[in-house]
Coordinates of C-alpha atoms in Angstrom, one line a residue:
X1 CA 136.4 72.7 69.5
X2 CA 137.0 72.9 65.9
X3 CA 135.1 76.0 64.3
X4 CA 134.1 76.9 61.0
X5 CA 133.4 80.2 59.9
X6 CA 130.4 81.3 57.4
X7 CA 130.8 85.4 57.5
X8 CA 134.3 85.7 57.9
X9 CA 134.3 89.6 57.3
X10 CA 132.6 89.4 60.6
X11 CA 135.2 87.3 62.7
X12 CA 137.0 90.0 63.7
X13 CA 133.7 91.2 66.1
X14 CA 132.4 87.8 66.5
X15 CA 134.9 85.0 67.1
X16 CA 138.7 86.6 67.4
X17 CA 137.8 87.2 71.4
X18 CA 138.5 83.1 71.6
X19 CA 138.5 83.3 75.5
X20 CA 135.5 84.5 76.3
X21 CA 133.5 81.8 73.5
X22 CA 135.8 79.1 75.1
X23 CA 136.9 78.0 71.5
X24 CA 140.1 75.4 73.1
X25 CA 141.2 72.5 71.4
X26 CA 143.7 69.6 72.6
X27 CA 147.0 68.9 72.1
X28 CA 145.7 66.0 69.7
X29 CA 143.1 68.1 67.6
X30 CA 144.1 69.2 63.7
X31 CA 145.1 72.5 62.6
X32 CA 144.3 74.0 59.7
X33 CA 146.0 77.4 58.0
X34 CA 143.8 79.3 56.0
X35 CA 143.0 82.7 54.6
X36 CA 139.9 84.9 55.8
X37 CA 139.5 88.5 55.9
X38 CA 138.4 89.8 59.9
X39 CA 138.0 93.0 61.5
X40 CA 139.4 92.9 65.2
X41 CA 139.8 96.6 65.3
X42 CA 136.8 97.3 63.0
X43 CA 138.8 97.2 59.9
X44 CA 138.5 94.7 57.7
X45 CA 141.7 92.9 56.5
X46 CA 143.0 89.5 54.5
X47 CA 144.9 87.5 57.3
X48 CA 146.1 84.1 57.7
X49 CA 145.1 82.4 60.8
X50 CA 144.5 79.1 62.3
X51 CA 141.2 77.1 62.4
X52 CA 139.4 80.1 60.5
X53 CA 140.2 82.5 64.0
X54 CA 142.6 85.2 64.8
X55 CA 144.0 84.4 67.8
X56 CA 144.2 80.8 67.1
X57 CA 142.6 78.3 69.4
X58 CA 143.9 78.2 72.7
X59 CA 145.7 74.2 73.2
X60 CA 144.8 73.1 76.4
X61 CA 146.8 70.3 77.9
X62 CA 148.1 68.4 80.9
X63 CA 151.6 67.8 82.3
X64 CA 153.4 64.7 80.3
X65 CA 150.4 64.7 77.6
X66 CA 152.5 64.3 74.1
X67 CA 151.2 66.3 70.9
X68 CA 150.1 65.1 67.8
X69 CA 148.6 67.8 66.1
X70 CA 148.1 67.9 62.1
X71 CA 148.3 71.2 60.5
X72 CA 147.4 71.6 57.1
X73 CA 148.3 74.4 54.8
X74 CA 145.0 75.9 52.8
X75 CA 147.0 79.2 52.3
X76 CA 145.4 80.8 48.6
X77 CA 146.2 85.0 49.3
X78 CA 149.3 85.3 47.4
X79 CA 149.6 89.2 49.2
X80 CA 151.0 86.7 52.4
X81 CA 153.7 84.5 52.2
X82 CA 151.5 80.7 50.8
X83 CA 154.3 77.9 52.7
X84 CA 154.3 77.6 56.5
X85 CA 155.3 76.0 59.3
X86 CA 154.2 76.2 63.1
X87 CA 156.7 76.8 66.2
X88 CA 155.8 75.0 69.6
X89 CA 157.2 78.0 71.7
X90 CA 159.0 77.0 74.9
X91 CA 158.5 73.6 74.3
X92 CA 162.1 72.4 74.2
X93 CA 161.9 68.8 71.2
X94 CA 163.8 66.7 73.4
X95 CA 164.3 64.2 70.9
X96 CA 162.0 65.8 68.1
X97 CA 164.0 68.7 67.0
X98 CA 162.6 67.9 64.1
X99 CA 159.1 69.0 65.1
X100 CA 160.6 72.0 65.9
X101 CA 159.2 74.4 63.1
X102 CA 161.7 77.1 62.1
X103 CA 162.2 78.0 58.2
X104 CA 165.7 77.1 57.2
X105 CA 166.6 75.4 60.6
X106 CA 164.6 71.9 61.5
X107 CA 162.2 71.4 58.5
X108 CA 160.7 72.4 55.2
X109 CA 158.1 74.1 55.3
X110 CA 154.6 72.8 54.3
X111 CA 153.1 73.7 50.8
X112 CA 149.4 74.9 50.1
X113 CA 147.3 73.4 47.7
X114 CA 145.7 71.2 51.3
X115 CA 149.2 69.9 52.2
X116 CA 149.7 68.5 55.9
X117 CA 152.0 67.7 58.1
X118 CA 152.2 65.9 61.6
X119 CA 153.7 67.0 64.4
X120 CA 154.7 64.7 67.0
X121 CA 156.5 65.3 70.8
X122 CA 156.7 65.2 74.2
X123 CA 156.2 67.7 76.7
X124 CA 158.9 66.1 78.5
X125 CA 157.5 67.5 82.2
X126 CA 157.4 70.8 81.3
X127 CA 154.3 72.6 82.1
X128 CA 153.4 76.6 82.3
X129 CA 152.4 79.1 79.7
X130 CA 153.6 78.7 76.1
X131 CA 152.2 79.6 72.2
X132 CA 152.6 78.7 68.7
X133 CA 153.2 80.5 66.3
X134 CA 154.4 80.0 62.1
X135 CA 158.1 80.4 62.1
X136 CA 158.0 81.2 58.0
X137 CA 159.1 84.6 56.6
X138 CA 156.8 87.0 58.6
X139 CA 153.6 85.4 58.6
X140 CA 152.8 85.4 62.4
X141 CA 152.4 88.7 61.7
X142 CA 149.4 87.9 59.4
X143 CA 147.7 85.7 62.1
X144 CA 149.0 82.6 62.4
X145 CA 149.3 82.3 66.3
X146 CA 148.0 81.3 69.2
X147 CA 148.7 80.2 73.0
X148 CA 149.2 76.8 75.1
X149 CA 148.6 76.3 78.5
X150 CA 150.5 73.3 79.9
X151 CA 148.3 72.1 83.4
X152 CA 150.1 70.9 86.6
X153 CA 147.5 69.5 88.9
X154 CA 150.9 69.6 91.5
X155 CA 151.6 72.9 91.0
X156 CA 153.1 74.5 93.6
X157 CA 151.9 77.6 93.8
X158 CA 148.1 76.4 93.9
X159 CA 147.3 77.4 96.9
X160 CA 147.8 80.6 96.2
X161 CA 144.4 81.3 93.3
X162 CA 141.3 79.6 93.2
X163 CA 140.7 80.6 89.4
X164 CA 143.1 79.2 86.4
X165 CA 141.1 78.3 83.2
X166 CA 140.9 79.4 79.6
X167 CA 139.0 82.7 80.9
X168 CA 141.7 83.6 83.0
X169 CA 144.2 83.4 80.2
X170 CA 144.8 86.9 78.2
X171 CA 146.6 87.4 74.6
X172 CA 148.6 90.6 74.0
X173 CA 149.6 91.7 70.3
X174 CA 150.0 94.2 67.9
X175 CA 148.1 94.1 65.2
X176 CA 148.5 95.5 61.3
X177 CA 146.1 96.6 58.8
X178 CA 148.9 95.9 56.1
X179 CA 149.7 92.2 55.1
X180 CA 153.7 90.6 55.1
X181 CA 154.9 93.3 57.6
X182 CA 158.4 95.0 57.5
X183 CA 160.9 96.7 59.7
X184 CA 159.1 100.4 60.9
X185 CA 156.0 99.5 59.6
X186 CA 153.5 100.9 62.7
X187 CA 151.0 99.2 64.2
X188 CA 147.0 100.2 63.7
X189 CA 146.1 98.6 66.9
X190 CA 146.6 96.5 70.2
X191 CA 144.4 93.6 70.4
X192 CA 143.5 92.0 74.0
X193 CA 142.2 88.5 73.4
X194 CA 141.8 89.5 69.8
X195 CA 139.8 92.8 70.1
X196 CA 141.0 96.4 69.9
X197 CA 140.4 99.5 68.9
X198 CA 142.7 102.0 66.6
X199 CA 143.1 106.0 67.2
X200 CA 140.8 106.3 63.7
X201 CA 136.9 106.2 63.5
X202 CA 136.9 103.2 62.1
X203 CA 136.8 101.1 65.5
X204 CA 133.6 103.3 67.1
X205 CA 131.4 100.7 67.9
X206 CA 134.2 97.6 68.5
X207 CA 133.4 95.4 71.9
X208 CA 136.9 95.6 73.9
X209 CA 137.5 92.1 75.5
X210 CA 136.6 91.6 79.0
X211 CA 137.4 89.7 81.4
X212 CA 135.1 88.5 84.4
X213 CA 135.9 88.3 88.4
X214 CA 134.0 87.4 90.8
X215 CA 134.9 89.8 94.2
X216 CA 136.9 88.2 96.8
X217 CA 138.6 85.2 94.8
X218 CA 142.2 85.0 93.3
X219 CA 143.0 84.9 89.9
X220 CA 146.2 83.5 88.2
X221 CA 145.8 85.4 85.1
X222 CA 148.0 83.9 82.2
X223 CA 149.3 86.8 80.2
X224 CA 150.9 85.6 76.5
X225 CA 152.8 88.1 74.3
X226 CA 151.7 87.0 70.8
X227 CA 153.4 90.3 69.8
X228 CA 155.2 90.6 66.4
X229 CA 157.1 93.7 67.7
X230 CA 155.6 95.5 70.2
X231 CA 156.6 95.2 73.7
X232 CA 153.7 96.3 76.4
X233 CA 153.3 97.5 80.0
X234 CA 150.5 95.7 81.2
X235 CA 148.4 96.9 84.1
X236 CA 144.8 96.5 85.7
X237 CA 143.6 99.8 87.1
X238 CA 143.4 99.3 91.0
X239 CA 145.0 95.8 91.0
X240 CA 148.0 95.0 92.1
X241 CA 149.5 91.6 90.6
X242 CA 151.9 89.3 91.7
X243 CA 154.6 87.1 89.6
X244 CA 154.5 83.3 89.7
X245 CA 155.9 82.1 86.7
X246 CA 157.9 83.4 83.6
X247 CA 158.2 81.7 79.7
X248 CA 157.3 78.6 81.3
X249 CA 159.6 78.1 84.4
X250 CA 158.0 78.3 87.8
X251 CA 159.2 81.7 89.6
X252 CA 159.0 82.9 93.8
X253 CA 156.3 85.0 94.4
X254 CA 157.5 88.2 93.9
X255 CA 156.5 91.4 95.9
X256 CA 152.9 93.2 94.8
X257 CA 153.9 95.4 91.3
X258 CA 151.7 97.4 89.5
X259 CA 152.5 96.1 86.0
X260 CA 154.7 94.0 83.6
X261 CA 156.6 95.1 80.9
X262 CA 156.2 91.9 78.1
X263 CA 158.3 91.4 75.4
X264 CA 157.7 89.7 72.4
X265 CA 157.4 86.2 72.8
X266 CA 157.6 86.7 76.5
X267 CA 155.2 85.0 79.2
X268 CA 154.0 85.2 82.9
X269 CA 151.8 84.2 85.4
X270 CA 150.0 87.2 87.5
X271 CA 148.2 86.6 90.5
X272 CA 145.5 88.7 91.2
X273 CA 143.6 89.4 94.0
X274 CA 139.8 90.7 92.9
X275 CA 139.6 92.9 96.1
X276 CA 138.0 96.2 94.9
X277 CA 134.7 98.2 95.0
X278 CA 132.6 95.7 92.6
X279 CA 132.7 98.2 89.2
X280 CA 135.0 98.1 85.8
X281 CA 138.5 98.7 85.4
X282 CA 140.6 99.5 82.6
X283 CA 143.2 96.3 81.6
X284 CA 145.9 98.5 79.6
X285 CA 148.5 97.2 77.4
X286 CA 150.6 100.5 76.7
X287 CA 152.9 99.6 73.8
X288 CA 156.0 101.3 73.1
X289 CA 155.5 102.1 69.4
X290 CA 154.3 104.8 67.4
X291 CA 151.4 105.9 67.2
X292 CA 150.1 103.8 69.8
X293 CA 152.3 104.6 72.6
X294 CA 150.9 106.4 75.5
X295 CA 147.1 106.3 74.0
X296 CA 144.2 105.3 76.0
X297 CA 141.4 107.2 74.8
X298 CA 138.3 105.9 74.0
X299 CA 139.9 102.1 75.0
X300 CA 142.5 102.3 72.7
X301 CA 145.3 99.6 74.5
X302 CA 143.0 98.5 76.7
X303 CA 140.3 95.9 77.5
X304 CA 137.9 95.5 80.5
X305 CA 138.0 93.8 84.0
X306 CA 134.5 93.0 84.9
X307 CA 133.6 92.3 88.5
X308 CA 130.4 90.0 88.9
X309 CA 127.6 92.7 89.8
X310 CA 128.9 95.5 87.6
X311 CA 127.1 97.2 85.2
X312 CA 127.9 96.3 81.4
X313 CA 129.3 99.3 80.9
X314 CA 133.1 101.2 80.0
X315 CA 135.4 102.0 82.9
X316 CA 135.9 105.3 84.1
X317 CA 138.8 104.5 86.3
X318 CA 141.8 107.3 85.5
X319 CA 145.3 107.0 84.2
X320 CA 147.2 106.2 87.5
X321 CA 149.9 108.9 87.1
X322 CA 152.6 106.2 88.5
X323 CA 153.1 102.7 88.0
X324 CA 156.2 100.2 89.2
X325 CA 157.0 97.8 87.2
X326 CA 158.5 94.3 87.8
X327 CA 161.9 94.7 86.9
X328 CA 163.4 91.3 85.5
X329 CA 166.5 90.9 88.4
X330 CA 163.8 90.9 90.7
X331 CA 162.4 87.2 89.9
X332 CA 163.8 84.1 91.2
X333 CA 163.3 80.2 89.9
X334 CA 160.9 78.3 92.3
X335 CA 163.6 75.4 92.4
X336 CA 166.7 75.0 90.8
X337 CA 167.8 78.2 91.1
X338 CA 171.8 78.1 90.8
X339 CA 173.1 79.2 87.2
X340 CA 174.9 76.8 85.6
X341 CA 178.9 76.5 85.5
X342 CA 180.8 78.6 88.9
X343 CA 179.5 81.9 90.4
X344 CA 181.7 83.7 88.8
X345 CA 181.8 86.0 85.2
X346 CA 184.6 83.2 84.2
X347 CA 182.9 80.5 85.4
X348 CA 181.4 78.6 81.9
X349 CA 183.1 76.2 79.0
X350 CA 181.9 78.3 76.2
X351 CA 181.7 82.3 76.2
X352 CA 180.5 84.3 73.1
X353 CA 180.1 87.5 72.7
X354 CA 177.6 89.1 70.3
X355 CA 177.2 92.8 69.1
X356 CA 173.8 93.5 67.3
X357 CA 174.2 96.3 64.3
X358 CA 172.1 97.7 61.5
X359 CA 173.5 97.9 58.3
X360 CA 171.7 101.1 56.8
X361 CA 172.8 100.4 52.9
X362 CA 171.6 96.5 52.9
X363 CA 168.5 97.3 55.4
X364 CA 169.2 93.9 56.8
X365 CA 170.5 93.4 60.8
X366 CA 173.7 91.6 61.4
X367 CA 175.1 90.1 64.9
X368 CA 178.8 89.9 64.8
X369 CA 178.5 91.6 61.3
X370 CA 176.7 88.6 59.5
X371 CA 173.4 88.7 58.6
X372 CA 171.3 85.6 58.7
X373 CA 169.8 84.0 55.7
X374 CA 167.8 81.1 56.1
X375 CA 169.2 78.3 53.6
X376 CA 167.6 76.6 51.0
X377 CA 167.8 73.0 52.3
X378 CA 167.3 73.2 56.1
X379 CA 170.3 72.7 58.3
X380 CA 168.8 69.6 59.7
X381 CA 168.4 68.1 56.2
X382 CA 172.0 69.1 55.7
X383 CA 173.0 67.3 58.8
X384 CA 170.8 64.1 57.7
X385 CA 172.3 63.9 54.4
X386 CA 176.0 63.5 55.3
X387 CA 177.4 67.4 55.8
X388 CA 180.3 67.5 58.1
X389 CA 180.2 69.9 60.8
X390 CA 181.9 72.5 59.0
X391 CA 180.4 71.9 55.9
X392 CA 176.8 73.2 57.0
X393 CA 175.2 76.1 55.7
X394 CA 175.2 79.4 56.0
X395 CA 178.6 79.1 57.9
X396 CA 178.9 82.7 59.0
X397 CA 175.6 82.1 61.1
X398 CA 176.4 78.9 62.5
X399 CA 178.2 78.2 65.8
X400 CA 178.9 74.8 66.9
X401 CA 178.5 73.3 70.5
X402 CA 180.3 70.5 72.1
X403 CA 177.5 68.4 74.2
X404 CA 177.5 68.9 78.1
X405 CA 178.5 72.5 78.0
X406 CA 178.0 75.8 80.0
X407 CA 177.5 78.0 77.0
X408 CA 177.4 81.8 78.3
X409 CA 176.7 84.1 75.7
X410 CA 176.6 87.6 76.2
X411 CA 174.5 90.5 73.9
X412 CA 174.2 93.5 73.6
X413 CA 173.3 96.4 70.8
X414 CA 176.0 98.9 69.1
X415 CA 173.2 100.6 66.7
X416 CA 170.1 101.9 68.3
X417 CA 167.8 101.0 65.7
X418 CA 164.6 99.6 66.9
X419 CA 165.9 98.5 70.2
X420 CA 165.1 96.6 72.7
X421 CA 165.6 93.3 71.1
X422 CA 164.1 90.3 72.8
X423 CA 166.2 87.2 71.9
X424 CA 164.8 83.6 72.1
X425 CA 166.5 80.1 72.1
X426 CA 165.2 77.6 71.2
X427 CA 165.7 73.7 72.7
X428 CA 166.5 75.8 76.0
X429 CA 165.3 77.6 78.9
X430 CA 168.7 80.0 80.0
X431 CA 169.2 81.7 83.1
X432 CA 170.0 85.6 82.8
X433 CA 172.7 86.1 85.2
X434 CA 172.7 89.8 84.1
X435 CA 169.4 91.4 82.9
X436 CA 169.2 94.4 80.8
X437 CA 167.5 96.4 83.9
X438 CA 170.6 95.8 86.4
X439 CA 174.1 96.5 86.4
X440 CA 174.4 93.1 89.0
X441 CA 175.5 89.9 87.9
X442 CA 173.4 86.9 89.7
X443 CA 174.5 83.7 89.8
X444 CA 172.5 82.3 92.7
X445 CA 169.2 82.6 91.7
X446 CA 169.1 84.5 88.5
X447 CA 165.2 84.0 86.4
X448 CA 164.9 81.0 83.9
X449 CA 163.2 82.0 80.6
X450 CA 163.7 81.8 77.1
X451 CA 162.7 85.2 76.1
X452 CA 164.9 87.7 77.0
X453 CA 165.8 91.6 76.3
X454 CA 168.8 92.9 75.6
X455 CA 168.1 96.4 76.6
X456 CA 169.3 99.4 74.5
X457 CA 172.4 101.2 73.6
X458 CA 174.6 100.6 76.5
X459 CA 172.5 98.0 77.8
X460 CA 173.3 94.4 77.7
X461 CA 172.2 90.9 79.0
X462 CA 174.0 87.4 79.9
X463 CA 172.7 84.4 79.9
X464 CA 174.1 81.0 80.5
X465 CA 172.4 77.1 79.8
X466 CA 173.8 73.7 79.5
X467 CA 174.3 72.1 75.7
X468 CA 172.0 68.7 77.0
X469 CA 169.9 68.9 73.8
X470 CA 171.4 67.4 70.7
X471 CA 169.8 69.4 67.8
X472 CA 170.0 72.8 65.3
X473 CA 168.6 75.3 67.9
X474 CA 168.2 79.4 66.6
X475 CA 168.7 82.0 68.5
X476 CA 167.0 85.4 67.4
X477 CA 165.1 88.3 67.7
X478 CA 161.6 87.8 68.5
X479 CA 160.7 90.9 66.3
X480 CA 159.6 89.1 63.5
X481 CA 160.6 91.5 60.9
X482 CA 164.1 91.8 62.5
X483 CA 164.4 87.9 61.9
X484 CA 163.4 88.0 58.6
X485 CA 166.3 90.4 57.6
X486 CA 168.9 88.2 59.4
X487 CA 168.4 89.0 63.1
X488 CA 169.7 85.4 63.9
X489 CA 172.7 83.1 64.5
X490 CA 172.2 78.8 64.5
X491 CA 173.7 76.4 67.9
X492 CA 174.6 73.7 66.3
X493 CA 175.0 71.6 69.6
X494 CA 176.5 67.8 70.2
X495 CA 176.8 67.5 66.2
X496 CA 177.6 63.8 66.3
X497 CA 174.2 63.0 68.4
X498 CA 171.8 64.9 66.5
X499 CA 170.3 62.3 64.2
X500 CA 171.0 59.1 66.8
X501 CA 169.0 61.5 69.4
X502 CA 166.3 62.6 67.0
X503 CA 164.6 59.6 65.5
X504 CA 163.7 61.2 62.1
X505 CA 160.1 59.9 60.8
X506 CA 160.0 59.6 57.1
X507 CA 156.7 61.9 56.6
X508 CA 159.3 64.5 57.4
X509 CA 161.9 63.6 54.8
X510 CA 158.1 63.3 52.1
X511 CA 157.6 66.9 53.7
X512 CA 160.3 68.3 51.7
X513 CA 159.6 66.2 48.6
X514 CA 156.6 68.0 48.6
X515 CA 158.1 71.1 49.4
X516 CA 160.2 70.5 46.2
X517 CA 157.5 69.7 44.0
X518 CA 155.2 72.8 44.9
X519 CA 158.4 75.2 44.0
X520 CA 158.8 73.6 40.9
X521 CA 155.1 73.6 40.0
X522 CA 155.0 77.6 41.0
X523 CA 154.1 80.4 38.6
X524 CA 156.8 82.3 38.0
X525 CA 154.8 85.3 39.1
X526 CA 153.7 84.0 42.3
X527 CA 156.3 85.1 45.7
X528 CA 157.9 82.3 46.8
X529 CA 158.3 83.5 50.3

């Protein structure tokens, strides 16, 4: 459903909650980018969002539908970065890296002024809970993002809920009342489903999203992290839930937990079982940042779960005073659940080791002492044009993979500045043979994700997948500020296949003619980023 917004000062009370008005669209309808001011936590704000709504539409597809989506740039707020580009995250670009939507890594980005640009690719199979989000400067921050549900009418845990629809999926973020975040900058609120409320006055009065049960039925509740920094523990007063997938990849039921800590960019699948008194109860989402961390009064972090019956009215149910937690070593793929290359620590093609650090004078993050930049011409253009191997830029960030490889690569933090970090791959699911929460290396049946932490000072995770993907892949922090002062390295994997794997279309090379043009047409005192 494509909406279009007449008051959008209001949309913050009136449209952001996209579940519970049903605003989906399909993995075929346009997007457009565009600047409105909304008030989600009952503060008005400029933001840049997607289809005139903050979150964007939910995508609704089936297992082996292919995308072709349009999004076009109508970005005019020059307080927010005015190019973008959208990420498919989890979706791995077999064949389209291309489509793949980082700044500096698989494309140019898309100019305003109404400029478009198509996005085409499979799902290749994959199916599960995913989200997109702009992968420009930090302007996912601003808005631009949204989540995708992938359908499997086979899927094998489907005997286990009766309910799995866009009302059962829920969106978790941060949200700022300050455009083009940076590093330390706090958040004003949590939105659930794209309502919240702040520790201020100004939210009195702000509906909290809710969503409805119906006592006695089974839930699979779809919980997407469209956090830009934040990492939550999410909990449902009186509920206990049950893990059946994570970033995508099918999981084993785990034992009943209380909660899930979710990272940024993270995803998971919660069964619950609506088996309580018929009455309210508090959804939290307890973030770990100041000055939102630890506060629930007045709904602060929280939404509503609403049992068919109930009154329409707040919980009252109390802060339980001790919650477990699913701790990452605990889940287990559904199928396929060896790691890659020998059980053993030694038992991979490719080892790398990489030491996050903060360097203090530069404010910029480096891993392995190099700091990220993304290039001017994007490392896939590079690649198209004729640069050898070890001629692509920036060479300090970029690490090359031979094809067919068990890449292990193993991180951890040496500064403790703004840790956890939750690193993402792109072109790959990985398995974590050691999570930041154990001291035990698994190499049976470690989790599949793509989102993983790396814990804190001390801490450190290991992850291992299989180079079977021909393309420019990043690998960064999911903190979007942390990206966006070098928080990053480049996989340049199988080299000589990358362009004979990816069929390039020409509207891709035209984006970046266009990209060209709109620099060189800029005012000089306009931001070009």
């Amino acid at each position: 459903m494509r909406l279009n917004l007449i008051l959008p000062v209001l949309v913050g009370f009136f449209v952001s909650p996209l579940l519970t008005l049903g605003v989906t669209i399909g993995p075929t309808d346009p997007m457009t980018i565009s600047n409105v001011q909304i008030a989600p936590d009952g503060s008005p704000r400029a933001a840049a969002v997607v289809n005139g709504i903050h979150p964007g539409p939910l995508i609704v597809a089936q297992k082996g539908d292919n995308f072709n989506v349009v999004v076009t740039n109508n970005l005019t707020d020059p307080s927010m970065t005015l190019d973008t580009s959208i990420h498919w995250h989890g979706i791995f670009q077999r064949g389209t890296t291309w489509a793949d939507g980082p700044e500096g890594v698989s494309q140019c980005p898309i100019p305003p002024n109404g400029t478009s640009f198509r996005y085409q690719f499979s799902t290749n199979g994959q199916a599960g809970s995913f989200w997109y989000h702009s992968h420009f400067g930090n302007q996912y921050c601003d808005g631009v993002r949204g989540p995708i549900v992938i359908y499997d009418e086979n899927d094998p845990h489907r005997d286990r809920y009766n309910e799995d629809n866009e009302d059962t999926v829920i969106t978790v973020t941060d949200w700022f009342r300050v455009p083009n975040v940076q590093p330390g900058t706090p958040p004003a609120s949590t939105l659930i489903n794209g309502r919240g409320r702040s520790l201020d006055s100004s939210s009195a009065g702000v509906p909290l999203a809710v969503v409805n049960v119906q006592q006695g039925r089974l839930y699979r509740l779809r919980l997407i992290s469209l956090s830009c920094d934040a990492n939550f523990r999410f909990s449902i007063d009186g509920h206990k839930l049950v893990v059946i997938e994570a970033d995508g990849e099918s999981t084993m039921p785990t034992a009943p937990v209380d909660g899930v800590q979710i990272f940024a960019g993270q995803r998971y699948s919660l069964i619950l079982n609506a088996s309580q008194p018929i009455s309210n109860y508090w959804i939290r989402a307890n973030p770990d940042l100041l000055p939102l961390r630890d506060q629930f009064q007045g709904g602060v972090n929280s939404a509503i779960l609403r049992y068919a019956g109930a009154p329409e009215v707040e919980p009252t149910t109390p802060l339980p005073p001790s919650l477990q937690f699913l701790r990452e070593s605990d889940l287990h793929p559904f199928a396929n659940p060896n790691a890659p290359g020998l059980p053993q620590i030694d038992g991979n093609d490719f080892n790398k080791t990489f030491e996050v650090n903060f360097n203090t004078t530069t404010r910029r993050f480096l891993m392995n002492n190099v700091s990220w930049q993304a290039p001017s011409t994007p490392i896939l253009l590079q690649i198209l044009t004729g640069s050898n191997a070890s001629d692509l830029m920036p060479q300090a960030s970029i690490v090359q993979l031979r094809r067919n490889q068990v890449v292990q690569l193993n991180i951890s933090s040496i500064s403790p500045i703004a840790t956890p970090h939750p690193f993402h791959l792109h072109g790959h699911a990985f398995s974590v043979i050691k999570s930041a929460d154990s001291d035990t290396f698994n190499f049976e049946n470690p989790v599949r994700r793509d989102v993983v932490s790396i814990g804190g000072v001390g801490q450190f995770a290991v992850i291992r997948f299989v180079t079977d993907n021909p393309g420019p892949w990043i690998f960064h922090c999911h903190i979007e500020p942390h990206l966006s002062v070098g928080l990053a390295v480049v996989f340049v994997e199988d080299f000589e296949n990358i362009i004979p794997s990816n069929p390039i279309p020409q509207s891709w090379r035209d984006l970046c003619d266009a990209f060209d043009r709109s620099r060189a047409e800029l005012p000089a005192a306009l931001p070009q980023a």
